[in-house]
Structure formats: C-alpha cells, structure tokens
Coordinates of C-alpha atoms in Angstrom, one line a residue:
X180 CA 54.6 237.5 189.5
X181 CA 51.3 238.3 187.5
X182 CA 48.1 236.8 188.9
X183 CA 46.9 234.7 186.2
X184 CA 43.5 234.3 187.8
X185 CA 40.6 235.1 185.3
X186 CA 37.4 236.9 186.2
X187 CA 34.0 234.7 185.3
X188 CA 30.5 236.0 185.3
X189 CA 27.1 234.9 185.2
X190 CA 24.0 235.4 182.9
X191 CA 20.9 234.8 184.9
X192 CA 19.9 238.2 185.3
X193 CA 20.6 238.3 181.2
X194 CA 18.4 235.3 180.8
X195 CA 15.3 236.6 182.9
X196 CA 15.6 240.0 180.7
X197 CA 15.1 238.0 177.5
X198 CA 12.3 236.1 178.7
X199 CA 10.6 239.4 180.2
X200 CA 9.8 240.5 176.7
X201 CA 9.4 237.7 174.1
X202 CA 9.3 237.9 170.4
X203 CA 6.1 236.7 169.0
X204 CA 7.9 234.4 166.5
X205 CA 8.0 231.0 167.7
X206 CA 11.9 230.7 166.2
X207 CA 13.1 233.3 168.4
X208 CA 11.5 231.9 171.3
X209 CA 13.1 228.5 170.6
X210 CA 16.7 230.2 170.4
X211 CA 16.3 232.2 173.5
X212 CA 15.3 228.6 175.3
X213 CA 18.0 227.0 173.8
X214 CA 20.6 229.6 174.6
X215 CA 19.3 229.6 178.1
X216 CA 19.8 226.1 178.3
X217 CA 23.1 225.8 177.2
X218 CA 24.2 228.9 179.4
X219 CA 23.3 227.3 182.6
X220 CA 25.7 224.5 182.0
X221 CA 28.3 225.4 179.6
X222 CA 31.6 224.6 180.7
X223 CA 33.6 223.2 178.0
X224 CA 35.2 224.8 175.0
X225 CA 32.7 223.0 172.7
X226 CA 29.8 223.7 174.8
X227 CA 30.9 227.4 174.7
X228 CA 31.1 227.2 170.8
X229 CA 27.5 226.0 170.8
X230 CA 26.4 229.4 172.3
X231 CA 28.4 231.5 170.3
X232 CA 26.6 229.5 167.5
X233 CA 23.2 230.0 168.4
X234 CA 24.1 234.0 169.0
X235 CA 25.1 233.6 165.2
X236 CA 22.1 232.2 164.4
X237 CA 19.9 235.0 166.1
X238 CA 21.4 237.5 164.2
X239 CA 19.6 236.5 161.1
X240 CA 16.1 236.8 162.8
X241 CA 14.4 240.1 163.5
X242 CA 14.1 240.8 167.0
X243 CA 13.1 242.9 169.7
X244 CA 16.0 245.3 171.0
X245 CA 15.3 243.5 174.4
X246 CA 16.3 240.0 172.6
X247 CA 18.9 241.8 170.5
X248 CA 20.9 242.9 173.7
X249 CA 20.6 239.7 175.5
X250 CA 22.3 237.9 172.5
X251 CA 25.0 240.3 172.3
X252 CA 25.2 240.1 176.4
X253 CA 25.1 236.3 176.0
X254 CA 28.0 236.2 173.2
X255 CA 30.1 238.7 175.1
X256 CA 30.0 236.4 178.2
X257 CA 30.6 233.0 176.0
X258 CA 33.5 234.4 174.0
X259 CA 35.0 235.7 177.4
X260 CA 34.5 232.7 179.4
X261 CA 35.9 230.7 176.1
X262 CA 39.1 232.8 176.1
X263 CA 39.5 232.1 180.0
X264 CA 39.6 228.3 178.8
X265 CA 42.3 229.2 176.0
X266 CA 44.5 231.2 178.5
X267 CA 44.1 228.7 181.3
X268 CA 45.5 225.8 178.9
X269 CA 48.1 227.8 178.0
X270 CA 49.4 227.4 181.5
X271 CA 49.7 223.9 181.5
X272 CA 51.9 223.5 178.4
X273 CA 55.5 224.1 177.9
X274 CA 55.0 223.9 174.1
X275 CA 55.9 227.4 172.9
X276 CA 54.0 226.8 169.3
X277 CA 51.1 225.7 171.4
X278 CA 51.1 228.6 173.9
X279 CA 51.2 231.2 171.1
X280 CA 48.2 229.5 169.3
X281 CA 46.1 229.3 172.5
X282 CA 47.0 232.9 173.7
X283 CA 45.9 234.2 170.3
X284 CA 42.6 232.4 170.4
X285 CA 42.0 233.7 174.2
X286 CA 42.9 237.1 172.9
X287 CA 40.7 237.1 169.6
X288 CA 37.5 235.8 171.8
X289 CA 38.4 238.7 174.8
X290 CA 38.5 241.5 172.2
X291 CA 35.2 240.3 170.4
X292 CA 33.6 240.3 174.0
X293 CA 34.8 243.8 174.4
X294 CA 33.8 244.7 171.1
X295 CA 30.3 243.3 172.0
X296 CA 30.1 244.8 175.2
X297 CA 32.7 247.4 175.7
X298 CA 32.0 248.0 179.9
X299 CA 32.9 244.2 180.3
X300 CA 35.6 245.0 182.6
X301 CA 36.2 241.3 183.4
X302 CA 37.0 240.8 179.8
X303 CA 39.2 243.6 179.5
X304 CA 41.3 242.3 182.5
X305 CA 41.6 239.2 181.1
X306 CA 42.9 240.2 177.6
X307 CA 45.3 242.1 179.8
X308 CA 46.6 239.3 181.2
X309 CA 47.0 237.4 177.7
X310 CA 48.8 240.5 176.3
X311 CA 51.0 240.3 179.3
X312 CA 51.8 236.8 179.0
X313 CA 53.2 237.3 175.4
X314 CA 55.0 240.4 176.2
X315 CA 52.9 243.1 175.1
X316 CA 53.0 244.9 178.4
X317 CA 52.1 248.2 177.2
X318 CA 49.0 246.9 176.0
X319 CA 48.3 245.2 179.1
X320 CA 48.7 248.2 181.2
X321 CA 46.4 250.2 178.9
X322 CA 43.7 247.4 179.2
X323 CA 44.3 247.2 183.3
X324 CA 43.6 251.2 183.1
X325 CA 40.4 250.6 181.2
X326 CA 39.4 247.9 183.6
X327 CA 40.0 250.2 186.7
X328 CA 38.2 252.8 185.0
X329 CA 34.7 250.9 185.0
X330 CA 35.9 249.1 188.5
X331 CA 38.1 251.3 190.4
X332 CA 38.4 248.7 193.1
X333 CA 39.1 245.7 191.0
X334 CA 41.6 244.3 193.5
X335 CA 42.9 242.0 190.8
X336 CA 43.4 244.5 188.1
X337 CA 45.3 246.6 190.8
X338 CA 47.7 244.1 191.9
X339 CA 48.3 243.2 188.3
X340 CA 48.8 246.6 187.0
X341 CA 51.5 247.1 190.0
X342 CA 53.3 243.8 189.3
X343 CA 53.8 245.3 185.6
X344 CA 54.9 248.4 186.7
X345 CA 57.4 246.8 189.1
X346 CA 58.7 244.9 186.5
X347 CA 59.1 248.1 184.2
X348 CA 61.2 249.7 187.0
X349 CA 58.4 251.9 187.8
X350 CA 58.4 251.6 191.8
X351 CA 56.7 254.5 193.1
X352 CA 53.7 253.6 190.6
X353 CA 53.8 250.2 191.6
X354 CA 54.1 250.9 195.2
X355 CA 51.0 253.1 194.8
X356 CA 48.9 250.4 193.2
X357 CA 50.4 247.3 195.7
X358 CA 49.0 249.8 198.4
X359 CA 45.5 250.3 197.0
X360 CA 45.2 246.5 197.1
X361 CA 46.3 246.3 200.7
X362 CA 43.3 249.2 201.4
X363 CA 41.0 246.7 200.0
X364 CA 42.6 243.3 201.3
X365 CA 45.3 244.0 204.3
X366 CA 46.1 240.5 204.1
X367 CA 47.0 240.1 200.4
X368 CA 50.5 238.6 200.7
X369 CA 51.2 239.4 197.2
X370 CA 50.6 243.0 197.6
X371 CA 52.5 243.0 201.0
X372 CA 55.5 241.5 199.7
X373 CA 55.2 243.8 196.3
X374 CA 55.3 246.7 198.9
X375 CA 58.1 245.8 200.6
X376 CA 60.2 245.1 197.1
X377 CA 59.2 248.4 196.0
X378 CA 60.1 250.2 199.3
X379 CA 63.8 248.4 199.2
X380 CA 64.0 249.4 195.3
X381 CA 63.5 252.7 196.5
X382 CA 66.1 252.5 199.4
X383 CA 63.7 253.0 202.1
X384 CA 65.1 250.2 203.8
X385 CA 63.4 250.6 207.3
X386 CA 59.9 250.7 205.4
X387 CA 61.1 247.4 203.3
X388 CA 62.0 245.5 206.7
X389 CA 58.5 246.6 208.3
X390 CA 56.8 245.2 205.2
X391 CA 58.6 242.0 205.0
X392 CA 58.0 241.8 208.8
X393 CA 54.2 242.1 208.3
X394 CA 54.3 239.5 205.3
X395 CA 56.1 237.0 207.6
X396 CA 53.5 237.5 210.3
X397 CA 50.7 237.1 207.8
X398 CA 52.2 233.8 206.6
X399 CA 55.0 232.9 208.9
X400 CA 55.2 228.9 207.2
X401 CA 55.6 230.3 203.6
X402 CA 59.1 229.8 202.8
X403 CA 59.0 232.3 199.8
X404 CA 58.1 235.0 202.3
X405 CA 61.1 234.1 204.7
X406 CA 63.5 233.8 201.6
X407 CA 62.2 237.2 200.6
X408 CA 62.8 238.8 204.2
X409 CA 66.5 236.9 204.2
X410 CA 67.3 238.4 200.8
X411 CA 66.8 242.1 202.7
X412 CA 68.4 241.3 205.6
X413 CA 71.5 239.9 203.4
X414 CA 71.8 243.0 201.3
X415 CA 71.3 245.3 204.6
X416 CA 74.2 243.0 206.1
X417 CA 72.4 241.5 208.9
X418 CA 74.0 238.0 208.1
X419 CA 72.4 236.2 211.0
X420 CA 69.0 237.2 210.7
X421 CA 69.3 236.7 207.1
X422 CA 70.9 233.0 207.7
X423 CA 68.0 232.3 210.3
X424 CA 65.2 232.9 207.7
X425 CA 67.2 231.1 204.8
X426 CA 67.3 227.9 207.3
X427 CA 63.8 228.3 208.2
X428 CA 62.3 228.7 204.9
X429 CA 64.4 225.1 204.1
X430 CA 63.0 223.5 206.8
X431 CA 59.8 224.4 205.6
X432 CA 60.5 223.7 202.0
X433 CA 63.6 221.6 201.9
X434 CA 64.5 222.3 197.8
X435 CA 63.7 225.4 197.7
X436 CA 66.1 227.0 194.8
X437 CA 65.9 231.0 196.2
X438 CA 66.4 230.1 199.7
X439 CA 69.6 227.8 198.6
X440 CA 71.2 230.2 196.5
X441 CA 71.2 233.2 199.1
X442 CA 72.1 230.7 202.0
X443 CA 75.1 229.8 199.9
X444 CA 76.0 233.4 199.0
X445 CA 76.3 234.0 202.5
X446 CA 78.2 231.2 203.2
X447 CA 80.7 231.8 200.4
X448 CA 81.0 235.3 200.6
X449 CA 80.2 237.0 204.0
X450 CA 82.9 239.5 205.4
X451 CA 82.7 238.1 208.5
X452 CA 84.7 235.1 209.4
X453 CA 82.5 233.3 211.7
X454 CA 79.4 232.9 208.8
X455 CA 81.4 231.6 206.2
X456 CA 81.2 227.7 205.4
X457 CA 83.0 227.0 201.8
X458 CA 81.8 223.2 201.8
X459 CA 78.2 224.0 203.0
X460 CA 77.9 227.2 200.6
X461 CA 79.2 224.9 197.7
X462 CA 76.3 222.2 198.3
X463 CA 73.5 224.8 198.5
X464 CA 75.0 226.5 195.3
X465 CA 75.0 223.0 193.8
X466 CA 71.8 222.1 194.8
X467 CA 70.0 225.5 193.8
X468 CA 71.6 225.1 190.2
X469 CA 70.5 221.7 189.5
X470 CA 67.1 222.9 190.1
X471 CA 67.4 225.9 188.0
X472 CA 65.9 224.9 184.6
X473 CA 66.7 228.8 183.6
X474 CA 69.7 230.4 182.8
X475 CA 69.7 232.7 186.1
X476 CA 72.9 234.1 186.1
X477 CA 72.8 234.5 190.1
X478 CA 72.8 231.0 190.6
X479 CA 75.7 230.5 188.2
X480 CA 77.6 233.4 190.0
X481 CA 76.7 232.0 193.7
X482 CA 78.1 228.7 192.6
X483 CA 81.4 230.4 191.3
X484 CA 81.3 232.5 194.5
X485 CA 81.3 229.0 196.2
X486 CA 83.9 227.2 193.9
X487 CA 86.4 229.9 194.8
X488 CA 85.8 230.1 198.4
X489 CA 86.7 226.4 198.1
X490 CA 90.0 227.1 196.0
X491 CA 88.2 225.9 193.3
X492 CA 89.7 228.8 191.1
X493 CA 89.7 227.2 187.7
X494 CA 86.2 225.6 188.0
X495 CA 85.1 229.4 189.4
X496 CA 85.9 231.0 186.5
X497 CA 84.3 228.5 184.4
X498 CA 81.2 229.1 186.0
X499 CA 81.7 232.8 185.7
X500 CA 81.4 232.6 182.1
X501 CA 78.3 230.6 182.0
X502 CA 77.0 233.7 184.5
X503 CA 78.3 236.3 182.1
X504 CA 76.5 234.4 178.8
X505 CA 73.1 234.9 181.1
X506 CA 73.6 238.0 182.8
X507 CA 71.9 241.3 181.6
X508 CA 74.1 244.0 180.5
X509 CA 73.8 246.1 183.9
X510 CA 75.3 243.3 185.8
X511 CA 78.3 242.6 183.7
X512 CA 80.8 244.9 185.4
X513 CA 80.0 243.1 188.7
X514 CA 80.6 240.0 187.2
X515 CA 83.7 240.8 185.4
X516 CA 85.0 242.3 189.0
X517 CA 84.5 238.9 190.6
X518 CA 85.9 236.9 187.4
X519 CA 89.1 239.2 187.7
X520 CA 89.5 238.0 191.5
X521 CA 89.2 234.7 190.4
X522 CA 91.3 235.0 187.8
X523 CA 94.0 236.3 190.3
X524 CA 92.9 233.3 192.7
X525 CA 91.2 235.2 195.3
X526 CA 87.8 234.7 196.7
X527 CA 85.0 237.2 196.7
X528 CA 83.9 238.8 199.8
X529 CA 80.9 241.1 200.2
X530 CA 81.9 244.3 201.4
X531 CA 81.1 245.0 204.7
X532 CA 78.1 247.2 205.8

C-alpha cells in the first residue's frame, strides 16, 4: 500500500534571506513582514491562501532579486502545504466526487509549487502520491523518479516507487527499491514485507520466508505481518505453520479479514484430512465476507469452498458466480474449475505439495 504521508518543509531560512537585503520601498518591507508573520503560523487552508495572496501582491511591486526569490520560495512552500491539506482531506471521505475535487485541487497546487521551484523534491513527491491516488501511475512513477534524482536517499519516494512497481507486476524493479529503503532503514516493516512479497512472486521461496521471518521478528505482534507469513506457509503447503500464524494473528486482531479468509481456506480445502474442519471454515469465511466492503473474489471463493466442504453445493455454486463476477480474467479458469466440481457435488481440495 502506498504511503500517503506527505513531506513538509519550513521557511525560516527564506525569511532570514529576505530580511538580509530589504528594499528601500516601505510597501515591500511591509509585505515581507506580513509574509514572515503569516508563514510562521499558517496551518489551515485559509491561512495558506492568505500567504499566497501576499505573494501575488508582491508581484506587482518593484523588488530586488533577493526579495523576488524569497516570494517565489514562499509561494512554492505555501502551495505545497495547501496541496497537502487538500490531499489529506481527500483521505477522510468516501464521497468519490469530493475525492476527485480535492485531488484535483492538490495536483494544481503541487504543480504550481513545482513550476515556481523545479527542485522542490517534496512537492514533486507529493504530486506523485496524488497522481497514484487517482490511478495515474505512469505520471506518479515519473514524478518519483524526478524526486529521487534530486534526493537519491529519499526513503518515502523509494518505498512508494517500489509499491507502484509491485502493483504493476515489475517485481525485480520493485525488489530493488524495497532493498534500497532497507539500506537506509533496516527496520522499515513495509519494505521488509514488500521485499518478501517480491521474492515470493519471483518464486524464490526460501528468500521469501527468510524475509517474512525478519518482518515477524521486527513486529511480532503485528497481525497483518503474521497473516502475510501465513499466506506464504499456506502456498508452500506448510499447513501447520500457516494455521498457527493465522490463529496468532486472530488473537491479536480478532476480526482481521485476511487472517479469517486464509484460515478458512486451509480448514476447508487442505489435502491433509487432519487439518480440515468444515464447520470452523464456514464460520471464519462468513465472518471475512461480512467485513469485506469491496467485492474481493477471494473471499467469495473461500466461502464457496467452505460451503462445498459442508455439502452445501447449491449455495456454493451461487457463491462462485459472485466470485466470478468480481474476479480478474486471469483467475476465472481456476474459479471455473472449482465451480465444475461443485456442480458435480464434489468439494475442492488443494493439491498436495
């Protein structure tokens, strides 16, 4: 998941610079003083708008180059900071129209800040995040590259680039960026987990488990990290270890849908009889679906498998139709195979590893 933390900057050095070479014109001195006072405390959208308005007023006056540069830097700072407010506010609503409006306003401010100061790597990164939030991943990656060219050790940009590359299926490139983050911060749990995901998708299972183990060691009480490792254990056929991790995750966060779904899948479909428990699988699968606001096909697929394990084949067939509607095209052949089993009144079993 993209880290939507935005990067803020200060202006103290800019203020001192402006005062170091004041214009003889009293109105310029007044604007500089007003700008300095506003920028020290400006936090809200309205206060930052006032700063921008002061900068607009300054453009009409005759100033020294030092003062011109000051107001350019000040406006870039204020627009970046106001853009952050728009972007952060968009995360607090589910209204799609409002999200689009706020992200458009954020993009406009970030772009204006970058135009004023092309080396403003914080604003470039922030614009990348906004592009990613509206699905413009190519533009987001281009901005992240620009930010990193200006600040190669910018950890947040490296991480977000890794996340976007992972989402695009570019696993070797994503791995390189996750590892760059870990060189800077070896305890970054997101980068450690991302590295493990990449290893797994590249079928380097031993390295993947090592990375998952390191992530669990970093945060042993993190339910999501435990569920991630459990997923890997499950895919490798290490059923006992997977069940233990899912159960531990659920003792930490009793309603974690990922863990409920993963545990239900093993209890319903495990090829080893001793690990199957259809009644418990159905309970966990139902709980996961009940909490799943989005139409994630895997949750419906798991519930169908649990229903079939209970002998409820007619219900399982209906559930599989829901899974088919929500699934990407690449997954539909596998779902179709399971649907055919339920139609012939057979439960699905995972192949033995």
